[in-house]
PDB file of C-alpha atoms and ligand atoms in Angstrom:
ATOM      1  CA  MET A   1       4.589  16.939  -7.478  1.00  0.00           C
ATOM      2  CA  ARG A   2       3.741  13.603  -6.459  1.00  0.00           C
ATOM      3  CA  ARG A   3      -0.463  12.900  -6.052  1.00  0.00           C
ATOM      4  CA  LYS A   4      -1.330  12.079  -3.039  1.00  0.00           C
ATOM      5  CA  LEU A   5      -2.895   8.826  -2.448  1.00  0.00           C
ATOM      6  CA  ALA A   6      -5.044   7.199  -0.003  1.00  0.00           C
ATOM      7  CA  ALA A   7      -5.117   3.287  -0.117  1.00  0.00           C
ATOM      8  CA  GLY A   8      -7.602   1.452   1.839  1.00  0.00           C
ATOM      9  CA  ASN A   9      -6.714  -2.554   2.343  1.00  0.00           C
ATOM     10  CA  TRP A  10      -9.813  -4.509   3.623  1.00  0.00           C
ATOM     11  CA  LYS A  11      -7.966  -8.003   4.003  1.00  0.00           C
ATOM     12  CA  MET A  12     -10.124 -10.758   4.494  1.00  0.00           C
ATOM     13  CA  ASN A  13     -13.403  -8.469   5.115  1.00  0.00           C
ATOM     14  CA  GLY A  14     -16.074  -7.938   3.124  1.00  0.00           C
ATOM     15  CA  LEU A  15     -19.387  -9.246   1.780  1.00  0.00           C
ATOM     16  CA  ARG A  16     -21.427  -7.626  -0.960  1.00  0.00           C
ATOM     17  CA  ALA A  17     -23.612  -5.694   1.191  1.00  0.00           C
ATOM     18  CA  ASP A  18     -20.560  -4.043   2.593  1.00  0.00           C
ATOM     19  CA  LEU A  19     -19.805  -2.284  -0.827  1.00  0.00           C
ATOM     20  CA  ALA A  20     -22.313   0.368   0.525  1.00  0.00           C
ATOM     21  CA  GLU A  21     -19.200   1.933   2.270  1.00  0.00           C
ATOM     22  CA  LEU A  22     -17.213   2.142  -1.213  1.00  0.00           C
ATOM     23  CA  ASP A  23     -20.913   3.539  -2.728  1.00  0.00           C
ATOM     24  CA  ALA A  24     -20.962   6.188   0.182  1.00  0.00           C
ATOM     25  CA  LEU A  25     -17.305   6.701  -1.041  1.00  0.00           C
ATOM     26  CA  ALA A  26     -17.779   7.065  -4.705  1.00  0.00           C
ATOM     27  CA  SER A  27     -20.764   9.909  -4.018  1.00  0.00           C
ATOM     28  CA  ARG A  28     -18.893  11.770  -1.422  1.00  0.00           C
ATOM     29  CA  TYR A  29     -15.661  11.735  -3.986  1.00  0.00           C
ATOM     30  CA  GLU A  30     -16.525  12.247  -7.614  1.00  0.00           C
ATOM     31  CA  ALA A  31     -13.401  14.502  -8.583  1.00  0.00           C
ATOM     32  CA  PRO A  32     -11.372  13.937  -5.446  1.00  0.00           C
ATOM     33  CA  GLU A  33      -7.745  16.055  -5.546  1.00  0.00           C
ATOM     34  CA  VAL A  34      -6.037  13.100  -3.984  1.00  0.00           C
ATOM     35  CA  ASP A  35      -6.156   9.651  -5.532  1.00  0.00           C
ATOM     36  CA  ILE A  36      -8.094   7.058  -3.938  1.00  0.00           C
ATOM     37  CA  LEU A  37      -7.390   3.174  -3.828  1.00  0.00           C
ATOM     38  CA  LEU A  38      -9.376   0.730  -2.056  1.00  0.00           C
ATOM     39  CA  CYS A  39      -8.648  -2.976  -2.505  1.00  0.00           C
ATOM     40  CA  PRO A  40     -11.314  -5.374  -1.390  1.00  0.00           C
ATOM     41  CA  PRO A  41     -11.424  -9.239  -1.318  1.00  0.00           C
ATOM     42  CA  ALA A  42     -10.952 -10.844  -4.805  1.00  0.00           C
ATOM     43  CA  THR A  43     -14.207 -12.239  -4.391  1.00  0.00           C
ATOM     44  CA  LEU A  44     -15.685  -8.455  -4.658  1.00  0.00           C
ATOM     45  CA  VAL A  45     -13.140  -6.812  -7.184  1.00  0.00           C
ATOM     46  CA  ALA A  46     -15.420  -6.699 -10.380  1.00  0.00           C
ATOM     47  CA  GLU A  47     -18.430  -5.952  -8.369  1.00  0.00           C
ATOM     48  CA  ALA A  48     -16.459  -2.917  -6.645  1.00  0.00           C
ATOM     49  CA  CYS A  49     -14.976  -1.940 -10.080  1.00  0.00           C
ATOM     50  CA  ALA A  50     -18.791  -1.591 -11.649  1.00  0.00           C
ATOM     51  CA  ARG A  51     -19.516   1.211  -8.970  1.00  0.00           C
ATOM     52  CA  SER A  52     -16.363   2.592  -7.868  1.00  0.00           C
ATOM     53  CA  GLY A  53     -16.683   6.067 -10.054  1.00  0.00           C
ATOM     54  CA  ALA A  54     -13.890   7.897  -9.129  1.00  0.00           C
ATOM     55  CA  ILE A  55     -11.760   5.613  -6.438  1.00  0.00           C
ATOM     56  CA  SER A  56      -9.818   2.842  -8.040  1.00  0.00           C
ATOM     57  CA  ILE A  57      -9.947  -0.561  -7.157  1.00  0.00           C
ATOM     58  CA  GLY A  58      -7.212  -3.147  -6.593  1.00  0.00           C
ATOM     59  CA  GLY A  59      -6.332  -6.659  -5.882  1.00  0.00           C
ATOM     60  CA  GLN A  60      -4.436  -7.750  -2.408  1.00  0.00           C
ATOM     61  CA  ASP A  61      -1.981 -10.111  -4.124  1.00  0.00           C
ATOM     62  CA  CYS A  62      -1.159 -11.860  -7.415  1.00  0.00           C
ATOM     63  CA  HIS A  63       0.375 -14.831  -8.686  1.00  0.00           C
ATOM     64  CA  SER A  64       3.664 -14.337 -10.683  1.00  0.00           C
ATOM     65  CA  GLY A  65       2.530 -16.677 -13.639  1.00  0.00           C
ATOM     66  CA  GLN A  66      -0.221 -15.827 -16.345  1.00  0.00           C
ATOM     67  CA  SER A  67      -2.266 -18.820 -15.843  1.00  0.00           C
ATOM     68  CA  GLY A  68      -2.361 -22.438 -14.932  1.00  0.00           C
ATOM     69  CA  ALA A  69      -2.021 -25.035 -12.215  1.00  0.00           C
ATOM     70  CA  HIS A  70      -1.984 -22.826  -9.397  1.00  0.00           C
ATOM     71  CA  THR A  71      -5.335 -23.764  -7.405  1.00  0.00           C
ATOM     72  CA  GLY A  72      -6.684 -20.613  -5.251  1.00  0.00           C
ATOM     73  CA  ASP A  73      -4.431 -18.055  -6.966  1.00  0.00           C
ATOM     74  CA  ILE A  74      -5.557 -15.219  -9.196  1.00  0.00           C
ATOM     75  CA  SER A  75      -3.140 -13.600 -11.720  1.00  0.00           C
ATOM     76  CA  ALA A  76      -2.343 -10.401 -12.568  1.00  0.00           C
ATOM     77  CA  MET A  77      -4.517 -10.413 -15.481  1.00  0.00           C
ATOM     78  CA  MET A  78      -7.305 -11.832 -14.326  1.00  0.00           C
ATOM     79  CA  LEU A  79      -7.030  -8.420 -11.565  1.00  0.00           C
ATOM     80  CA  LYS A  80      -6.877  -6.099 -14.610  1.00  0.00           C
ATOM     81  CA  ASP A  81      -9.598  -8.172 -16.535  1.00  0.00           C
ATOM     82  CA  ALA A  82     -12.324  -7.442 -13.731  1.00  0.00           C
ATOM     83  CA  GLY A  83     -11.010  -3.935 -13.911  1.00  0.00           C
ATOM     84  CA  ALA A  84      -8.896  -3.412 -11.297  1.00  0.00           C
ATOM     85  CA  GLY A  85      -5.856  -0.765 -11.830  1.00  0.00           C
ATOM     86  CA  ALA A  86      -3.538  -1.733  -8.969  1.00  0.00           C
ATOM     87  CA  VAL A  87      -2.433  -4.521  -6.287  1.00  0.00           C
ATOM     88  CA  ILE A  88      -0.848  -4.534  -2.994  1.00  0.00           C
ATOM     89  CA  LEU A  89       2.254  -6.956  -3.116  1.00  0.00           C
ATOM     90  CA  GLY A  90       4.410  -8.407  -0.217  1.00  0.00           C
ATOM     91  CA  HIS A  91       2.158  -7.196   2.751  1.00  0.00           C
ATOM     92  CA  SER A  92       3.845  -8.590   5.730  1.00  0.00           C
ATOM     93  CA  GLU A  93       0.159 -10.722   6.303  1.00  0.00           C
ATOM     94  CA  ARG A  94       1.687 -12.553   2.656  1.00  0.00           C
ATOM     95  CA  ARG A  95       5.144 -12.718   3.892  1.00  0.00           C
ATOM     96  CA  GLU A  96       4.376 -14.555   7.286  1.00  0.00           C
ATOM     97  CA  ASP A  97       0.807 -16.343   5.959  1.00  0.00           C
ATOM     98  CA  HIS A  98       2.321 -17.691   2.735  1.00  0.00           C
ATOM     99  CA  GLU A  99       6.472 -17.617   3.421  1.00  0.00           C
ATOM    100  CA  GLU A 100       6.912 -15.014   0.581  1.00  0.00           C
ATOM    101  CA  SER A 101      10.357 -13.576  -0.039  1.00  0.00           C
ATOM    102  CA  SER A 102      11.140 -10.517  -1.498  1.00  0.00           C
ATOM    103  CA  GLU A 103      12.669 -12.188  -4.575  1.00  0.00           C
ATOM    104  CA  ASP A 104       8.466 -13.626  -4.966  1.00  0.00           C
ATOM    105  CA  VAL A 105       7.128 -10.057  -4.553  1.00  0.00           C
ATOM    106  CA  ARG A 106       9.804  -8.750  -7.270  1.00  0.00           C
ATOM    107  CA  ALA A 107       8.294 -11.629  -9.858  1.00  0.00           C
ATOM    108  CA  LYS A 108       4.901 -10.767  -8.735  1.00  0.00           C
ATOM    109  CA  ALA A 109       5.710  -7.146  -8.973  1.00  0.00           C
ATOM    110  CA  LEU A 110       6.890  -7.810 -12.952  1.00  0.00           C
ATOM    111  CA  ALA A 111       3.722  -9.660 -13.633  1.00  0.00           C
ATOM    112  CA  ALA A 112       1.640  -7.127 -12.220  1.00  0.00           C
ATOM    113  CA  ASN A 113       3.366  -4.286 -14.219  1.00  0.00           C
ATOM    114  CA  ALA A 114       3.445  -6.271 -17.471  1.00  0.00           C
ATOM    115  CA  ALA A 115      -0.351  -6.894 -16.979  1.00  0.00           C
ATOM    116  CA  GLY A 116      -1.111  -2.828 -16.389  1.00  0.00           C
ATOM    117  CA  LEU A 117      -1.838  -2.959 -12.942  1.00  0.00           C
ATOM    118  CA  MET A 118       0.202  -0.652 -10.508  1.00  0.00           C
ATOM    119  CA  CYS A 119       1.747  -1.933  -7.549  1.00  0.00           C
ATOM    120  CA  VAL A 120       2.006  -1.059  -3.674  1.00  0.00           C
ATOM    121  CA  ILE A 121       4.733  -3.275  -2.654  1.00  0.00           C
ATOM    122  CA  CYS A 122       5.028  -3.479   1.148  1.00  0.00           C
ATOM    123  CA  LEU A 123       7.969  -3.300   3.218  1.00  0.00           C
ATOM    124  CA  GLY A 124       8.043  -3.377   7.200  1.00  0.00           C
ATOM    125  CA  GLU A 125      10.538  -4.743   9.909  1.00  0.00           C
ATOM    126  CA  SER A 126       9.391  -6.471  13.110  1.00  0.00           C
ATOM    127  CA  LEU A 127       9.400  -4.941  16.597  1.00  0.00           C
ATOM    128  CA  GLU A 128      12.707  -7.261  17.088  1.00  0.00           C
ATOM    129  CA  GLN A 129      14.439  -6.071  14.378  1.00  0.00           C
ATOM    130  CA  ARG A 130      13.529  -2.209  15.366  1.00  0.00           C
ATOM    131  CA  GLU A 131      14.561  -2.734  19.011  1.00  0.00           C
ATOM    132  CA  ALA A 132      18.018  -4.454  17.638  1.00  0.00           C
ATOM    133  CA  ALA A 133      18.524  -1.124  15.853  1.00  0.00           C
ATOM    134  CA  ASN A 134      18.179  -3.207  12.249  1.00  0.00           C
ATOM    135  CA  THR A 135      15.179  -1.224  10.827  1.00  0.00           C
ATOM    136  CA  LEU A 136      17.148   0.709   8.050  1.00  0.00           C
ATOM    137  CA  GLU A 137      19.161  -2.379   6.692  1.00  0.00           C
ATOM    138  CA  ILE A 138      15.630  -4.503   7.043  1.00  0.00           C
ATOM    139  CA  ILE A 139      14.055  -1.891   4.979  1.00  0.00           C
ATOM    140  CA  GLY A 140      16.733  -1.275   2.600  1.00  0.00           C
ATOM    141  CA  GLY A 141      16.986  -4.935   1.996  1.00  0.00           C
ATOM    142  CA  GLN A 142      13.453  -5.662   1.518  1.00  0.00           C
ATOM    143  CA  LEU A 143      13.516  -2.465  -0.931  1.00  0.00           C
ATOM    144  CA  SER A 144      16.454  -3.779  -3.191  1.00  0.00           C
ATOM    145  CA  ALA A 145      15.088  -7.297  -3.581  1.00  0.00           C
ATOM    146  CA  SER A 146      11.166  -6.483  -3.945  1.00  0.00           C
ATOM    147  CA  VAL A 147      11.238  -3.688  -6.238  1.00  0.00           C
ATOM    148  CA  PRO A 148      11.928  -4.639  -9.973  1.00  0.00           C
ATOM    149  CA  ASP A 149      14.344  -2.774 -12.083  1.00  0.00           C
ATOM    150  CA  THR A 150      11.642  -1.394 -14.260  1.00  0.00           C
ATOM    151  CA  ALA A 151      10.013   0.488 -11.304  1.00  0.00           C
ATOM    152  CA  THR A 152       8.504   3.945 -12.282  1.00  0.00           C
ATOM    153  CA  GLY A 153       6.335   6.751 -10.731  1.00  0.00           C
ATOM    154  CA  GLU A 154       3.604   5.480 -12.421  1.00  0.00           C
ATOM    155  CA  ASN A 155       3.845   1.645 -11.781  1.00  0.00           C
ATOM    156  CA  LEU A 156       4.829   1.483  -8.122  1.00  0.00           C
ATOM    157  CA  VAL A 157       4.041   2.534  -4.971  1.00  0.00           C
ATOM    158  CA  ILE A 158       5.803   1.860  -1.628  1.00  0.00           C
ATOM    159  CA  ALA A 159       4.196   1.620   1.428  1.00  0.00           C
ATOM    160  CA  TYR A 160       6.342   1.137   4.828  1.00  0.00           C
ATOM    161  CA  GLU A 161       4.190  -0.656   7.423  1.00  0.00           C
ATOM    162  CA  PRO A 162       6.092  -1.522  10.672  1.00  0.00           C
ATOM    163  CA  ILE A 163       4.952  -5.213  11.545  1.00  0.00           C
ATOM    164  CA  TRP A 164       4.220  -4.342  14.899  1.00  0.00           C
ATOM    165  CA  ALA A 165       2.155  -1.466  13.782  1.00  0.00           C
ATOM    166  CA  ILE A 166      -0.449  -3.134  11.702  1.00  0.00           C
ATOM    167  CA  GLY A 167      -3.780  -3.712  13.390  1.00  0.00           C
ATOM    168  CA  THR A 168      -2.292  -2.962  17.152  1.00  0.00           C
ATOM    169  CA  GLY A 169      -3.235   0.927  17.543  1.00  0.00           C
ATOM    170  CA  LEU A 170       0.818   1.146  18.145  1.00  0.00           C
ATOM    171  CA  VAL A 171       2.489   3.866  15.697  1.00  0.00           C
ATOM    172  CA  PRO A 172       6.156   4.738  15.138  1.00  0.00           C
ATOM    173  CA  SER A 173       6.973   8.160  16.290  1.00  0.00           C
ATOM    174  CA  LEU A 174       6.915  10.841  13.418  1.00  0.00           C
ATOM    175  CA  ASP A 175      10.741  11.289  13.640  1.00  0.00           C
ATOM    176  CA  GLN A 176      10.796   7.230  12.960  1.00  0.00           C
ATOM    177  CA  ILE A 177       8.293   7.441   9.963  1.00  0.00           C
ATOM    178  CA  GLY A 178      10.396  10.335   8.726  1.00  0.00           C
ATOM    179  CA  GLU A 179      13.459   8.237   9.102  1.00  0.00           C
ATOM    180  CA  VAL A 180      12.758   5.510   7.268  1.00  0.00           C
ATOM    181  CA  HIS A 181      10.836   7.393   4.611  1.00  0.00           C
ATOM    182  CA  ASP A 182      13.525   9.518   3.738  1.00  0.00           C
ATOM    183  CA  PHE A 183      16.233   6.442   3.853  1.00  0.00           C
ATOM    184  CA  ILE A 184      13.557   4.994   0.978  1.00  0.00           C
ATOM    185  CA  ARG A 185      13.414   8.014  -1.015  1.00  0.00           C
ATOM    186  CA  THR A 186      17.228   7.773  -0.834  1.00  0.00           C
ATOM    187  CA  GLN A 187      17.752   4.370  -1.819  1.00  0.00           C
ATOM    188  CA  LEU A 188      14.689   4.996  -4.754  1.00  0.00           C
ATOM    189  CA  GLU A 189      17.293   8.137  -5.951  1.00  0.00           C
ATOM    190  CA  ARG A 190      20.793   5.922  -5.871  1.00  0.00           C
ATOM    191  CA  ARG A 191      19.063   2.867  -7.352  1.00  0.00           C
ATOM    192  CA  PHE A 192      17.078   4.885 -10.176  1.00  0.00           C
ATOM    193  CA  GLY A 193      17.856   8.266 -10.469  1.00  0.00           C
ATOM    194  CA  ALA A 194      16.324  11.556  -9.419  1.00  0.00           C
ATOM    195  CA  GLY A 195      13.730  11.688 -11.931  1.00  0.00           C
ATOM    196  CA  VAL A 196      12.078   8.119 -10.958  1.00  0.00           C
ATOM    197  CA  GLY A 197      13.571   8.461  -7.528  1.00  0.00           C
ATOM    198  CA  ARG A 198      11.627  11.593  -6.750  1.00  0.00           C
ATOM    199  CA  SER A 199       8.457  10.355  -8.661  1.00  0.00           C
ATOM    200  CA  VAL A 200       7.074   7.005  -6.480  1.00  0.00           C
ATOM    201  CA  ARG A 201       4.982   7.798  -4.039  1.00  0.00           C
ATOM    202  CA  LEU A 202       5.753   6.621  -0.690  1.00  0.00           C
ATOM    203  CA  LEU A 203       2.449   5.517   1.758  1.00  0.00           C
ATOM    204  CA  TYR A 204       2.846   5.062   5.521  1.00  0.00           C
ATOM    205  CA  GLY A 205       0.835   2.441   6.796  1.00  0.00           C
ATOM    206  CA  GLY A 206       0.400   0.894  10.534  1.00  0.00           C
ATOM    207  CA  SER A 207      -2.764   2.045  12.558  1.00  0.00           C
ATOM    208  CA  VAL A 208      -3.492   4.940  10.724  1.00  0.00           C
ATOM    209  CA  LYS A 209      -6.761   6.650  12.121  1.00  0.00           C
ATOM    210  CA  PRO A 210      -8.630   9.676  11.827  1.00  0.00           C
ATOM    211  CA  ASP A 211      -7.000  11.143  14.867  1.00  0.00           C
ATOM    212  CA  ASN A 212      -3.362  10.641  13.644  1.00  0.00           C
ATOM    213  CA  ALA A 213      -3.595  11.202  10.262  1.00  0.00           C
ATOM    214  CA  ALA A 214      -3.016  14.504   9.812  1.00  0.00           C
ATOM    215  CA  ASP A 215       0.310  14.447  12.421  1.00  0.00           C
ATOM    216  CA  ILE A 216       1.839  11.634   9.988  1.00  0.00           C
ATOM    217  CA  PHE A 217       0.733  13.201   6.518  1.00  0.00           C
ATOM    218  CA  ALA A 218       2.977  16.302   7.753  1.00  0.00           C
ATOM    219  CA  VAL A 219       5.966  13.566   7.706  1.00  0.00           C
ATOM    220  CA  SER A 220       8.676  14.395   5.294  1.00  0.00           C
ATOM    221  CA  ASN A 221       8.142  12.093   2.050  1.00  0.00           C
ATOM    222  CA  VAL A 222       4.620  10.340   3.563  1.00  0.00           C
ATOM    223  CA  ASP A 223       2.794  11.051   0.217  1.00  0.00           C
ATOM    224  CA  GLY A 224      -0.075   8.983   1.640  1.00  0.00           C
ATOM    225  CA  ALA A 225      -1.449   6.237   3.718  1.00  0.00           C
ATOM    226  CA  LEU A 226      -2.188   2.051   3.252  1.00  0.00           C
ATOM    227  CA  VAL A 227      -4.812   2.150   5.864  1.00  0.00           C
ATOM    228  CA  GLY A 228      -6.389  -1.432   6.919  1.00  0.00           C
ATOM    229  CA  GLY A 229      -8.956  -1.441   9.319  1.00  0.00           C
ATOM    230  CA  ALA A 230      -9.856   2.554   9.228  1.00  0.00           C
ATOM    231  CA  SER A 231     -10.521   1.677   5.769  1.00  0.00           C
ATOM    232  CA  LEU A 232     -13.779  -0.938   6.748  1.00  0.00           C
ATOM    233  CA  LYS A 233     -16.097   2.208   7.436  1.00  0.00           C
ATOM    234  CA  SER A 234     -16.420   5.013   4.777  1.00  0.00           C
ATOM    235  CA  GLY A 235     -16.602   7.556   8.083  1.00  0.00           C
ATOM    236  CA  ASP A 236     -13.169   6.825   9.077  1.00  0.00           C
ATOM    237  CA  PHE A 237     -12.010   6.287   5.560  1.00  0.00           C
ATOM    238  CA  SER A 238     -13.068   9.784   4.554  1.00  0.00           C
ATOM    239  CA  ALA A 239     -11.520  11.276   7.484  1.00  0.00           C
ATOM    240  CA  ILE A 240      -8.398  10.291   6.712  1.00  0.00           C
ATOM    241  CA  ILE A 241      -8.825  11.099   2.988  1.00  0.00           C
ATOM    242  CA  ASP A 242     -10.126  14.378   3.790  1.00  0.00           C
ATOM    243  CA  ALA A 243      -6.646  14.953   6.211  1.00  0.00           C
ATOM    244  CA  LEU A 244      -4.774  13.859   3.433  1.00  0.00           C
ATOM    245  CA  ASN A 245      -6.468  16.233   1.294  1.00  0.00           C
ATOM    246  CA  ASP A 246      -5.567  19.130   3.475  1.00  0.00           C
ATOM    247  CA  SER A 247      -2.180  18.325   3.605  1.00  0.00           C
ATOM    248  CA  ALA A 248      -1.690  18.912   0.013  1.00  0.00           C
TER     249      ALA A 248
HETATM  250  C1  LIG B 301      -2.357  -2.928   6.644  1.00  0.00           C
HETATM  251  O1  LIG B 301      -2.966  -3.751   6.618  1.00  0.00           O
HETATM  252  O2  LIG B 301      -2.032  -2.155   5.561  1.00  0.00           O
HETATM  253  C2  LIG B 301      -2.749  -1.783   7.494  1.00  0.00           C
HETATM  254  C3  LIG B 301      -1.742  -1.059   7.410  1.00  0.00           C
HETATM  255  O3  LIG B 301      -3.437  -2.487   8.570  1.00  0.00           O
HETATM  256  P1  LIG B 301      -4.063  -1.274  10.030  1.00  0.00           P
HETATM  257  O4  LIG B 301      -4.530   0.276   9.549  1.00  0.00           O
HETATM  258  O5  LIG B 301      -5.299  -1.976  10.325  1.00  0.00           O
HETATM  259  O6  LIG B 301      -2.920  -1.242  11.109  1.00  0.00           O
END
């Protein structure tokens, strides 16, 4: 049985005062039946870890190296040292803004796993790629190049995030979500065998909100969500967590 996971990505949002939202989540979910992960900006990771209770804290990126002359970057070991348990890698905003390739993502994933962090690796197609009926080809290529051979159900989570659905209010149909999630599951089983392939959790991300979460969580092979905008306010994120809990 895969444990459900609700993950929040604050992106470049959040000052120390906003950790009040985390406080609200931590007191509401003292012993949650689903896993909850919140990924604030790097400046808040250590403080968030000190007051997150049963909620795991993650980073939004890490460097593939352990240390060195990389101004502005942070290593997986630094996130781990700050108390983080996970890191988002290969988000489409990183792939676009920083020209990260899937090979870069795989190198980062290896570093993250070596430091003891679980990776949430993001995959997603552009609108042009979907309209050209290339979605599965794109997802398959990103999946095989981004995921290291050492993947397990404990050190890897995959988030399917169609680029055109992120922050836009647009959401694929439930059939479209199911098609991609079933495809990812099949690819993982082929590459890693049924044991590992069936144990990796698959999240959907892209405009998940309190009013569409329950329908999305009913789709086959959707084990949770990666939530951007709606994770900024504890009320909205709680409604999504509760929908996931009800689907479990
Ligand atoms: C994201 O940034 O991973 C995301 C899914 O954002 P949003 O929920 O705002 O679409």
